[in-house]
Amino acid sequence: MQIITTTTSTLVERMEGITMESLSNTFRDAVKVAREMNVRYLWIDSLCIVQNDLVDWEKESVRMGSYYSNALFNIAAVSSSDGFGGLFASHNPFETTPCPATVILPSSDTVGEQKVIEGFLRASISRDPALQVAIFQRPPLWQRAWVLQERLLSSRMLMFSNVQMSWKCREEEASELAPEGSQRHADMSRGDDMLRLVLMGLKKFHLQTQAVVQKRVDSGREEAKGEEESAYDCGTEEELIQLYNAWYDLVTLYTKCALTIPSDIFPAISGIASSMGAATQDRYVAGLWIHDLHRGLLWSAPDSTNSKLDLRQYRAPSWSWASLGATSNFYVREISQKGMKVSTKLFTVNRIAPHAPDRYGTFGRAGVGTLEVTGILRRAYPMDTDSGLPEEAVFKDIPHRRETLFDLKERRSVGWYFADNIDRRYLSEVWCCPIMTEERPPRQGEKQQDGQTSIVEARGIALLLLEKDMNIFMRVGSLWIRDASWFDGCQMESFSII
């Protein structure tokens, strides 16, 4: 059965009126809730956006973040797998209704007063699906990619699950089990902890940015600033790193969600990206941020899938996490380890070339294509030590354990290669491009060269050469080089990553 929508052929009919009988169960229940709350206007995406009108969809899709954040409240059918599931579930009220209780504690002495404690007895029920936002077995609604920014940006949300009805806002949360409410974030999952960090961080940085702009105006310095100037003017580096880390955590959660139309990858998160951009005054490029690009490029796809070349062509460049239909993880937590010195001097971004006309706005599209950089390239040969290769005889006399990158000239293993796609795992060769080096103290029992007091490793990306004369490459994986001195003697050169 088809969910009711608005199309160019039904637009006039929808404007004249929509009968309750024509609505799906979830939409009909939402109308009932709105009426009970004395709310006159209700936004339903499939009815308010003309579904087969590309111009209307492009215009409205980039406004969704504003709709979520400025709505009186949002209604979430947490446990419904589709529009026919409805909001209301049948359950035993004794399982959720708390029972008031008074406990009288005897005094510690004969003349002391008794201590009276009032509270509630609550049934022991399974965890509410509405709170399970980041775990593997999430409820249906939290598995939808479009819903992530709705949950993140909504100031108030009324949630209906198969366990209970619950409410949350920026400060309080309440439910049938705890109608008295509790302070927000008292007991939350890692996903909601990320949510709090972003919300609080955005509010703080937005206010700081406004203060800096006003200070410039007051002092008569209203001239335009270059792209290199951002919220680094108004926040400490540590605070900005936390904000960027929260973005990467959210992208990891986002890429675990289902997206019916692959090309929606940027529009479905554009509201969050727009808020981040406004708060940090940073430039958004294909899901990453200019001022944290070195760390942002160090993503990996642990559940990599078969290559989908069509996604790379129209959705995002190969160096962006959005180019794959797979979960993306970011190597950001380890970089800030205590006692580790990080350097990015081996990799410089010179220019990010535009890719497509601005149809969706800055945050609703990739917008950029080629990454023009200066860096180091050195060829290595990957090998899957579990399955082997047809050319395994080439490697059989080279001492190795589970290392997957080999230097055939020096006849030794040099590090690990993590393919973005399953069918890229067996490339005959890749070009190693270091983005960051990390200097750390040697671990106990770690072999060191004479006089060596620290270990310098390299994190980077694996590239496939596409066009030799023009030095054009595409990303095919991430890599970890155990000893960065392997790049000694290599010359810095300019090349492009598409």
Short mmCIF file of C-alpha atoms in Angstrom, two decimals:
data_model
loop_
_atom_site.label_atom_id
_atom_site.label_comp_id
_atom_site.label_asym_id
_atom_site.label_seq_id
_atom_site.Cartn_x
_atom_site.Cartn_y
_atom_site.Cartn_z
CA MET A 1 0.00 0.00 0.00
CA GLN A 2 1.37 3.41 -0.98
CA ILE A 3 1.86 6.16 1.60
CA ILE A 4 -0.08 9.30 0.70
CA THR A 5 2.11 11.96 -0.92
CA THR A 6 1.80 15.26 -2.72
CA THR A 7 2.77 15.30 -6.40
CA THR A 8 2.29 17.80 -9.19
CA SER A 9 -0.90 15.97 -10.21
CA THR A 10 -2.38 15.98 -6.67
CA LEU A 11 -1.18 19.42 -5.51
CA VAL A 12 -4.47 21.22 -6.17
CA GLU A 13 -6.41 18.41 -4.49
CA ARG A 14 -4.15 18.50 -1.39
CA MET A 15 -4.57 22.28 -1.08
CA GLU A 16 -8.35 21.89 -1.05
CA GLY A 17 -8.25 19.40 1.80
CA ILE A 18 -7.01 16.00 3.01
CA THR A 19 -9.41 13.56 4.62
CA MET A 20 -8.39 11.60 7.71
CA GLU A 21 -9.37 8.37 5.95
CA SER A 22 -6.74 8.96 3.26
CA LEU A 23 -3.91 9.23 5.77
CA SER A 24 -1.75 6.34 6.92
CA ASN A 25 -1.98 5.22 10.54
CA THR A 26 1.08 7.18 11.64
CA PHE A 27 -0.03 10.40 9.93
CA ARG A 28 -3.56 10.01 11.32
CA ASP A 29 -2.21 9.50 14.85
CA ALA A 30 0.03 12.55 14.45
CA VAL A 31 -3.01 14.66 13.59
CA LYS A 32 -4.75 13.40 16.74
CA VAL A 33 -1.73 14.32 18.87
CA ALA A 34 -1.54 17.80 17.33
CA ARG A 35 -5.21 18.41 18.00
CA GLU A 36 -4.90 17.21 21.60
CA MET A 37 -2.01 19.66 22.04
CA ASN A 38 -4.03 22.48 20.43
CA VAL A 39 -1.47 22.78 17.61
CA ARG A 40 -2.98 24.01 14.36
CA TYR A 41 -0.20 23.28 11.85
CA LEU A 42 1.51 19.95 11.22
CA TRP A 43 4.46 19.41 8.86
CA ILE A 44 4.66 16.05 7.10
CA ASP A 45 7.48 15.82 4.56
CA SER A 46 5.69 13.65 2.00
CA LEU A 47 2.68 15.98 2.03
CA CYS A 48 4.39 19.36 2.33
CA ILE A 49 7.05 18.74 -0.33
CA VAL A 50 5.97 18.03 -3.90
CA GLN A 51 7.60 14.65 -4.33
CA ASN A 52 8.08 14.61 -8.10
CA ASP A 53 9.06 18.28 -8.39
CA LEU A 54 12.86 18.39 -8.26
CA VAL A 55 12.99 22.17 -7.84
CA ASP A 56 10.61 22.10 -4.87
CA TRP A 57 12.44 19.15 -3.30
CA GLU A 58 15.85 20.82 -3.64
CA LYS A 59 14.53 24.03 -2.13
CA GLU A 60 12.82 22.36 0.81
CA SER A 61 15.37 19.64 1.58
CA VAL A 62 18.03 22.15 2.62
CA ARG A 63 15.50 23.88 4.89
CA MET A 64 14.67 20.74 6.85
CA GLY A 65 17.16 21.53 9.60
CA SER A 66 15.45 24.87 10.16
CA TYR A 67 12.03 23.20 10.30
CA TYR A 68 13.21 20.68 12.89
CA SER A 69 14.93 23.23 15.10
CA ASN A 70 12.16 25.85 14.97
CA ALA A 71 9.14 23.55 15.31
CA LEU A 72 7.15 23.69 18.56
CA PHE A 73 7.92 19.98 18.95
CA ASN A 74 8.59 16.94 16.79
CA ILE A 75 6.65 13.67 16.90
CA ALA A 76 8.62 10.43 16.61
CA ALA A 77 7.07 7.04 15.82
CA VAL A 78 10.09 5.24 17.23
CA SER A 79 8.97 1.61 16.88
CA SER A 80 7.06 1.88 13.59
CA SER A 81 8.80 0.26 10.65
CA ASP A 82 6.73 2.26 8.14
CA GLY A 83 3.96 4.84 7.88
CA PHE A 84 1.31 2.28 8.74
CA GLY A 85 2.73 1.32 12.15
CA GLY A 86 1.10 4.22 13.96
CA LEU A 87 2.12 5.95 17.15
CA PHE A 88 0.11 4.13 19.77
CA ALA A 89 1.04 0.67 21.05
CA SER A 90 -0.92 -1.54 23.43
CA HIS A 91 0.84 -2.44 26.64
CA ASN A 92 0.08 -3.18 30.25
CA PRO A 93 -0.12 0.17 32.13
CA PHE A 94 1.13 -1.53 35.29
CA GLU A 95 4.45 -2.08 33.51
CA THR A 96 5.11 1.65 33.21
CA THR A 97 2.97 3.49 35.77
CA PRO A 98 5.07 4.28 38.86
CA CYS A 99 3.53 3.71 42.27
CA PRO A 100 4.03 6.50 44.88
CA ALA A 101 5.73 5.19 47.98
CA THR A 102 6.70 6.60 51.37
CA VAL A 103 9.59 5.13 53.32
CA ILE A 104 9.93 5.95 57.04
CA LEU A 105 13.40 5.41 58.46
CA PRO A 106 13.74 5.02 62.23
CA SER A 107 15.75 7.61 64.09
CA SER A 108 19.24 6.79 65.28
CA ASP A 109 18.43 7.71 68.87
CA THR A 110 15.41 7.71 71.16
CA VAL A 111 14.67 11.41 70.88
CA GLY A 112 15.44 11.97 67.21
CA GLU A 113 12.76 12.43 64.59
CA GLN A 114 12.01 9.77 62.05
CA LYS A 115 13.24 10.41 58.50
CA VAL A 116 10.55 10.31 55.82
CA ILE A 117 11.51 9.68 52.18
CA GLU A 118 8.94 9.94 49.41
CA GLY A 119 9.48 8.46 46.01
CA PHE A 120 8.20 5.98 43.45
CA LEU A 121 8.27 2.25 42.98
CA ARG A 122 8.81 1.43 39.33
CA ALA A 123 8.36 -1.78 37.43
CA SER A 124 11.45 -3.45 36.03
CA ILE A 125 10.95 -3.15 32.27
CA SER A 126 13.23 -3.57 29.32
CA ARG A 127 15.03 -0.48 28.10
CA ASP A 128 12.90 1.94 26.11
CA PRO A 129 13.73 1.70 22.38
CA ALA A 130 13.51 5.50 22.20
CA LEU A 131 16.78 5.67 24.15
CA GLN A 132 18.61 3.14 21.98
CA VAL A 133 20.01 5.60 19.47
CA ALA A 134 23.52 4.27 18.84
CA ILE A 135 23.49 0.52 19.51
CA PHE A 136 23.40 -2.12 16.80
CA GLN A 137 19.78 -3.19 17.42
CA ARG A 138 18.22 0.24 17.15
CA PRO A 139 14.47 0.70 16.66
CA PRO A 140 13.27 1.29 13.06
CA LEU A 141 13.08 5.09 13.23
CA TRP A 142 16.63 5.56 14.49
CA GLN A 143 17.91 3.44 11.58
CA ARG A 144 16.81 6.04 9.02
CA ALA A 145 19.51 8.47 7.90
CA TRP A 146 17.16 11.43 7.44
CA VAL A 147 15.99 11.12 11.06
CA LEU A 148 19.43 11.71 12.60
CA GLN A 149 19.37 15.46 12.04
CA GLU A 150 15.72 15.59 13.10
CA ARG A 151 16.66 14.02 16.43
CA LEU A 152 19.76 16.17 16.76
CA LEU A 153 18.26 19.53 15.90
CA SER A 154 14.80 19.25 17.44
CA SER A 155 14.46 21.37 20.55
CA ARG A 156 11.58 19.21 21.81
CA MET A 157 10.52 15.70 20.86
CA LEU A 158 7.49 13.61 21.80
CA MET A 159 8.35 9.94 21.25
CA PHE A 160 6.09 6.90 20.97
CA SER A 161 7.66 3.45 21.27
CA ASN A 162 6.21 -0.01 21.86
CA VAL A 163 7.08 0.42 25.56
CA GLN A 164 5.89 3.89 26.49
CA MET A 165 5.41 7.52 25.52
CA SER A 166 8.31 9.79 26.43
CA TRP A 167 9.42 13.39 26.06
CA LYS A 168 12.74 15.15 25.85
CA CYS A 169 13.94 18.67 25.33
CA ARG A 170 17.24 20.48 25.79
CA GLU A 171 16.90 20.48 29.60
CA GLU A 172 14.46 17.79 30.72
CA GLU A 173 13.23 14.33 29.84
CA ALA A 174 10.17 12.50 31.11
CA SER A 175 8.17 9.38 30.36
CA GLU A 176 5.31 7.24 31.58
CA LEU A 177 7.83 5.43 33.74
CA ALA A 178 9.26 8.71 35.12
CA PRO A 179 6.51 11.35 34.75
CA GLU A 180 8.17 13.60 37.31
CA GLY A 181 10.97 14.11 34.81
CA SER A 182 14.70 14.25 35.25
CA GLN A 183 17.49 16.50 34.10
CA ARG A 184 18.55 15.80 30.56
CA HIS A 185 21.72 13.73 29.96
CA ALA A 186 21.69 12.14 33.40
CA ASP A 187 21.72 8.63 31.94
CA MET A 188 22.46 8.58 28.24
CA SER A 189 24.04 6.46 25.59
CA ARG A 190 27.21 7.43 23.77
CA GLY A 191 25.06 8.64 20.88
CA ASP A 192 23.17 11.12 23.01
CA ASP A 193 26.41 12.17 24.66
CA MET A 194 27.61 13.15 21.19
CA LEU A 195 24.31 14.96 20.71
CA ARG A 196 24.82 16.98 23.88
CA LEU A 197 28.38 17.89 22.91
CA VAL A 198 27.30 19.17 19.52
CA LEU A 199 24.30 21.09 20.81
CA MET A 200 26.19 22.71 23.65
CA GLY A 201 29.23 23.32 21.48
CA LEU A 202 27.23 24.90 18.69
CA LYS A 203 25.47 27.24 21.08
CA LYS A 204 28.73 28.29 22.69
CA PHE A 205 30.66 28.78 19.47
CA HIS A 206 27.80 30.58 17.79
CA LEU A 207 27.68 33.15 20.59
CA GLN A 208 31.48 33.52 20.51
CA THR A 209 31.48 34.01 16.75
CA GLN A 210 28.81 36.70 17.01
CA ALA A 211 30.87 38.46 19.69
CA VAL A 212 33.98 38.48 17.49
CA VAL A 213 32.04 39.84 14.48
CA GLN A 214 30.50 42.58 16.63
CA LYS A 215 33.92 43.48 18.01
CA ARG A 216 35.25 43.91 14.46
CA VAL A 217 32.30 46.11 13.53
CA ASP A 218 32.68 48.22 16.64
CA SER A 219 36.36 48.75 15.96
CA GLY A 220 35.67 49.74 12.35
CA ARG A 221 37.26 46.60 10.86
CA GLU A 222 34.50 45.30 8.63
CA GLU A 223 36.73 44.22 5.78
CA ALA A 224 36.28 40.70 4.42
CA LYS A 225 38.41 37.97 5.91
CA GLY A 226 40.06 35.15 4.02
CA GLU A 227 39.03 31.51 4.26
CA GLU A 228 41.90 30.84 6.59
CA GLU A 229 40.13 32.74 9.37
CA SER A 230 37.49 30.76 11.30
CA ALA A 231 36.24 30.06 14.77
CA TYR A 232 39.85 29.56 15.83
CA ASP A 233 39.54 33.28 16.59
CA CYS A 234 36.92 32.64 19.24
CA GLY A 235 37.50 29.19 20.68
CA THR A 236 40.44 27.25 22.01
CA GLU A 237 41.97 24.58 19.81
CA GLU A 238 40.96 21.89 22.30
CA GLU A 239 37.32 23.01 22.22
CA LEU A 240 37.28 23.01 18.42
CA ILE A 241 38.85 19.57 18.29
CA GLN A 242 36.05 18.30 20.55
CA LEU A 243 33.50 19.82 18.22
CA TYR A 244 35.08 18.27 15.13
CA ASN A 245 35.34 14.92 16.95
CA ALA A 246 31.62 15.11 17.68
CA TRP A 247 31.02 15.65 13.95
CA TYR A 248 33.06 12.56 13.06
CA ASP A 249 31.19 10.49 15.66
CA LEU A 250 27.89 11.66 14.20
CA VAL A 251 29.04 10.81 10.66
CA THR A 252 29.95 7.31 11.87
CA LEU A 253 26.45 6.92 13.31
CA TYR A 254 24.93 8.49 10.19
CA THR A 255 26.66 6.08 7.80
CA LYS A 256 25.23 3.17 9.78
CA CYS A 257 21.72 4.38 8.92
CA ALA A 258 19.69 3.46 5.88
CA LEU A 259 19.33 5.88 2.99
CA THR A 260 16.68 4.93 0.43
CA ILE A 261 18.01 7.28 -2.24
CA PRO A 262 21.85 7.28 -2.29
CA SER A 263 22.09 10.80 -3.72
CA ASP A 264 20.48 12.14 -0.52
CA ILE A 265 23.73 11.57 1.39
CA PHE A 266 24.45 15.31 1.80
CA PRO A 267 20.90 16.74 1.89
CA ALA A 268 19.95 14.34 4.69
CA ILE A 269 22.60 15.78 6.97
CA SER A 270 22.69 19.34 5.61
CA GLY A 271 20.89 20.84 8.62
CA ILE A 272 23.57 19.63 11.01
CA ALA A 273 26.34 20.69 8.63
CA SER A 274 24.82 24.14 8.28
CA SER A 275 24.74 24.56 12.06
CA MET A 276 28.35 23.40 12.33
CA GLY A 277 29.41 25.82 9.63
CA ALA A 278 27.63 28.74 11.28
CA ALA A 279 29.18 27.92 14.65
CA THR A 280 32.77 27.38 13.50
CA GLN A 281 32.82 29.64 10.44
CA ASP A 282 34.64 26.79 8.72
CA ARG A 283 34.21 25.77 5.09
CA TYR A 284 32.34 22.53 4.44
CA VAL A 285 33.77 20.33 1.66
CA ALA A 286 32.13 17.02 0.75
CA GLY A 287 31.33 16.10 4.35
CA LEU A 288 34.63 17.36 5.81
CA TRP A 289 35.95 20.67 7.17
CA ILE A 290 38.81 22.69 5.72
CA HIS A 291 40.47 23.50 9.05
CA ASP A 292 40.45 19.85 10.14
CA LEU A 293 40.95 18.28 6.74
CA HIS A 294 44.11 16.35 7.63
CA ARG A 295 42.28 14.42 10.33
CA GLY A 296 39.06 14.25 8.33
CA LEU A 297 40.77 12.50 5.42
CA LEU A 298 41.87 9.68 7.73
CA TRP A 299 38.63 7.72 7.58
CA SER A 300 38.29 4.01 6.96
CA ALA A 301 35.47 1.66 5.96
CA PRO A 302 35.64 -1.38 8.26
CA ASP A 303 32.58 -2.98 6.64
CA SER A 304 33.64 -2.07 3.10
CA THR A 305 31.39 -3.26 0.31
CA ASN A 306 31.76 -3.91 -3.38
CA SER A 307 32.72 -0.82 -5.36
CA LYS A 308 29.83 1.37 -6.48
CA LEU A 309 31.41 3.50 -9.14
CA ASP A 310 28.16 5.34 -9.78
CA LEU A 311 28.31 6.78 -6.26
CA ARG A 312 31.79 8.16 -6.85
CA GLN A 313 30.69 9.73 -10.12
CA TYR A 314 27.69 11.71 -8.93
CA ARG A 315 27.74 11.71 -5.14
CA ALA A 316 31.18 12.55 -3.78
CA PRO A 317 34.89 12.46 -4.67
CA SER A 318 36.83 9.35 -3.67
CA TRP A 319 38.58 11.15 -0.79
CA SER A 320 35.23 11.77 0.95
CA TRP A 321 33.56 9.24 3.26
CA ALA A 322 30.34 9.91 1.32
CA SER A 323 31.76 8.23 -1.78
CA LEU A 324 31.05 4.81 -0.29
CA GLY A 325 27.87 3.06 0.74
CA ALA A 326 29.49 1.81 3.92
CA THR A 327 30.05 2.76 7.55
CA SER A 328 32.92 5.19 8.03
CA ASN A 329 35.19 5.37 11.06
CA PHE A 330 37.60 8.21 11.73
CA TYR A 331 41.08 7.92 13.19
CA VAL A 332 40.73 10.93 15.49
CA ARG A 333 40.72 9.65 19.07
CA GLU A 334 44.15 8.04 18.86
CA ILE A 335 45.69 11.16 17.31
CA SER A 336 45.12 13.15 20.49
CA GLN A 337 46.73 10.51 22.70
CA LYS A 338 48.84 11.92 25.47
CA GLY A 339 52.54 11.91 24.72
CA MET A 340 52.16 11.73 20.93
CA LYS A 341 53.56 14.46 18.68
CA VAL A 342 51.67 14.93 15.43
CA SER A 343 52.97 16.54 12.24
CA THR A 344 51.22 17.30 8.95
CA LYS A 345 54.19 18.76 7.09
CA LEU A 346 54.26 15.91 4.55
CA PHE A 347 50.84 16.79 3.10
CA THR A 348 49.53 20.18 1.98
CA VAL A 349 46.18 20.93 0.36
CA ASN A 350 46.72 23.59 -2.30
CA ARG A 351 43.22 23.81 -3.75
CA ILE A 352 39.88 22.05 -3.80
CA ALA A 353 38.43 22.41 -7.26
CA PRO A 354 34.66 22.91 -7.68
CA HIS A 355 32.82 19.98 -9.18
CA ALA A 356 29.18 20.84 -9.87
CA PRO A 357 26.82 23.82 -10.09
CA ASP A 358 25.38 25.00 -6.79
CA ARG A 359 21.97 23.36 -7.00
CA TYR A 360 21.39 22.30 -3.41
CA GLY A 361 23.24 25.05 -1.56
CA THR A 362 26.57 24.74 0.21
CA PHE A 363 25.54 21.95 2.58
CA GLY A 364 23.20 19.91 0.39
CA ARG A 365 25.74 18.68 -2.13
CA ALA A 366 29.36 17.60 -2.53
CA GLY A 367 30.14 20.85 -4.35
CA VAL A 368 33.79 19.99 -4.83
CA GLY A 369 35.70 17.43 -6.83
CA THR A 370 39.47 17.36 -7.19
CA LEU A 371 41.81 17.69 -4.25
CA GLU A 372 45.01 19.34 -5.51
CA VAL A 373 47.80 18.63 -3.05
CA THR A 374 51.54 18.57 -2.51
CA GLY A 375 52.85 15.47 -0.78
CA ILE A 376 54.87 12.29 -0.92
CA LEU A 377 54.09 9.19 -2.93
CA ARG A 378 55.76 5.82 -2.62
CA ARG A 379 54.69 2.58 -4.27
CA ALA A 380 53.90 -0.53 -2.22
CA TYR A 381 52.28 -3.87 -2.87
CA PRO A 382 49.30 -5.05 -0.81
CA MET A 383 48.69 -8.67 0.02
CA ASP A 384 45.85 -10.36 1.88
CA THR A 385 47.62 -12.82 4.15
CA ASP A 386 44.41 -14.73 4.89
CA SER A 387 43.39 -15.46 1.33
CA GLY A 388 46.63 -14.88 -0.52
CA LEU A 389 47.07 -13.72 -4.11
CA PRO A 390 47.72 -15.39 -7.42
CA GLU A 391 51.14 -13.70 -7.25
CA GLU A 392 51.81 -15.09 -3.76
CA ALA A 393 55.05 -16.62 -4.96
CA VAL A 394 56.47 -13.09 -5.19
CA PHE A 395 56.01 -12.66 -1.45
CA LYS A 396 56.59 -16.16 -0.10
CA ASP A 397 60.28 -15.67 0.76
CA ILE A 398 59.74 -12.26 2.40
CA PRO A 399 59.51 -12.54 6.21
CA HIS A 400 56.13 -11.28 7.40
CA ARG A 401 53.31 -11.88 9.83
CA ARG A 402 49.99 -10.21 9.03
CA GLU A 403 51.38 -7.05 7.41
CA THR A 404 49.67 -6.33 4.13
CA LEU A 405 51.98 -3.72 2.55
CA PHE A 406 55.28 -4.76 1.09
CA ASP A 407 58.25 -3.00 -0.44
CA LEU A 408 59.54 -5.49 -3.00
CA LYS A 409 62.74 -3.54 -3.64
CA GLU A 410 63.73 -3.61 0.03
CA ARG A 411 62.10 -7.05 0.41
CA ARG A 412 60.25 -6.29 3.64
CA SER A 413 56.83 -5.49 4.99
CA VAL A 414 56.23 -1.84 5.79
CA GLY A 415 52.72 -1.58 7.19
CA TRP A 416 49.00 -2.21 6.80
CA TYR A 417 46.52 -1.43 4.04
CA PHE A 418 42.77 -1.16 4.67
CA ALA A 419 40.83 -1.26 1.40
CA ASP A 420 37.75 0.93 1.00
CA ASN A 421 36.13 -1.69 -1.21
CA ILE A 422 36.31 -5.46 -1.18
CA ASP A 423 37.32 -5.58 -4.83
CA ARG A 424 40.11 -3.06 -4.18
CA ARG A 425 41.75 -5.40 -1.70
CA TYR A 426 43.61 -7.27 -4.39
CA LEU A 427 45.15 -4.39 -6.30
CA SER A 428 48.58 -5.26 -7.60
CA GLU A 429 50.00 -1.99 -6.32
CA VAL A 430 49.01 1.18 -4.46
CA TRP A 431 50.69 4.51 -3.91
CA CYS A 432 51.17 5.40 -0.26
CA CYS A 433 50.47 9.02 0.64
CA PRO A 434 51.28 9.99 4.26
CA ILE A 435 49.01 12.66 5.73
CA MET A 436 50.15 12.63 9.35
CA THR A 437 53.18 11.39 11.20
CA GLU A 438 53.03 10.51 14.90
CA GLU A 439 56.04 10.49 17.17
CA ARG A 440 55.64 8.44 20.32
CA PRO A 441 57.82 6.79 22.97
CA PRO A 442 58.79 3.19 22.21
CA ARG A 443 56.63 0.51 23.79
CA GLN A 444 58.06 -2.12 26.07
CA GLY A 445 59.87 -4.78 24.07
CA GLU A 446 59.61 -2.84 20.81
CA LYS A 447 62.65 -3.20 18.55
CA GLN A 448 64.56 0.04 18.05
CA GLN A 449 67.48 1.11 15.93
CA ASP A 450 70.71 2.22 17.58
CA GLY A 451 70.26 5.58 19.25
CA GLN A 452 66.55 5.69 18.53
CA THR A 453 64.60 7.36 21.35
CA SER A 454 61.16 7.56 19.72
CA ILE A 455 59.04 5.82 17.11
CA VAL A 456 57.61 7.81 14.19
CA GLU A 457 54.66 6.20 12.40
CA ALA A 458 52.67 7.49 9.44
CA ARG A 459 48.94 7.48 8.78
CA GLY A 460 47.70 8.17 5.31
CA ILE A 461 45.68 7.09 2.32
CA ALA A 462 46.27 4.53 -0.39
CA LEU A 463 45.92 5.82 -3.94
CA LEU A 464 45.43 4.25 -7.34
CA LEU A 465 47.14 5.93 -10.30
CA LEU A 466 44.59 6.84 -12.96
CA GLU A 467 46.48 9.19 -15.28
CA LYS A 468 50.27 9.19 -15.23
CA ASP A 469 50.99 12.29 -17.33
CA MET A 470 48.68 14.54 -15.30
CA ASN A 471 49.45 12.80 -11.99
CA ILE A 472 45.80 12.03 -11.18
CA PHE A 473 44.89 9.49 -8.49
CA MET A 474 41.82 8.19 -6.69
CA ARG A 475 41.62 7.00 -3.12
CA VAL A 476 41.23 3.23 -2.64
CA GLY A 477 41.96 2.80 1.07
CA SER A 478 43.68 3.97 4.23
CA LEU A 479 47.07 2.85 5.49
CA TRP A 480 49.40 2.76 8.45
CA ILE A 481 53.15 2.75 7.93
CA ARG A 482 55.06 1.43 10.95
CA ASP A 483 58.20 3.48 10.35
CA ALA A 484 57.84 6.88 8.68
CA SER A 485 61.53 6.85 7.74
CA TRP A 486 60.44 4.59 4.87
CA PHE A 487 59.52 7.84 3.11
CA ASP A 488 62.98 9.36 3.62
CA GLY A 489 64.51 10.32 0.29
CA CYS A 490 61.12 10.75 -1.42
CA GLN A 491 60.58 14.10 -3.06
CA MET A 492 57.54 16.28 -2.45
CA GLU A 493 55.42 16.53 -5.58
CA SER A 494 52.11 17.94 -6.73
CA PHE A 495 49.26 15.65 -7.72
CA SER A 496 45.47 15.48 -7.79
CA ILE A 497 43.02 13.16 -6.02
CA ILE A 498 39.59 12.91 -7.62
#
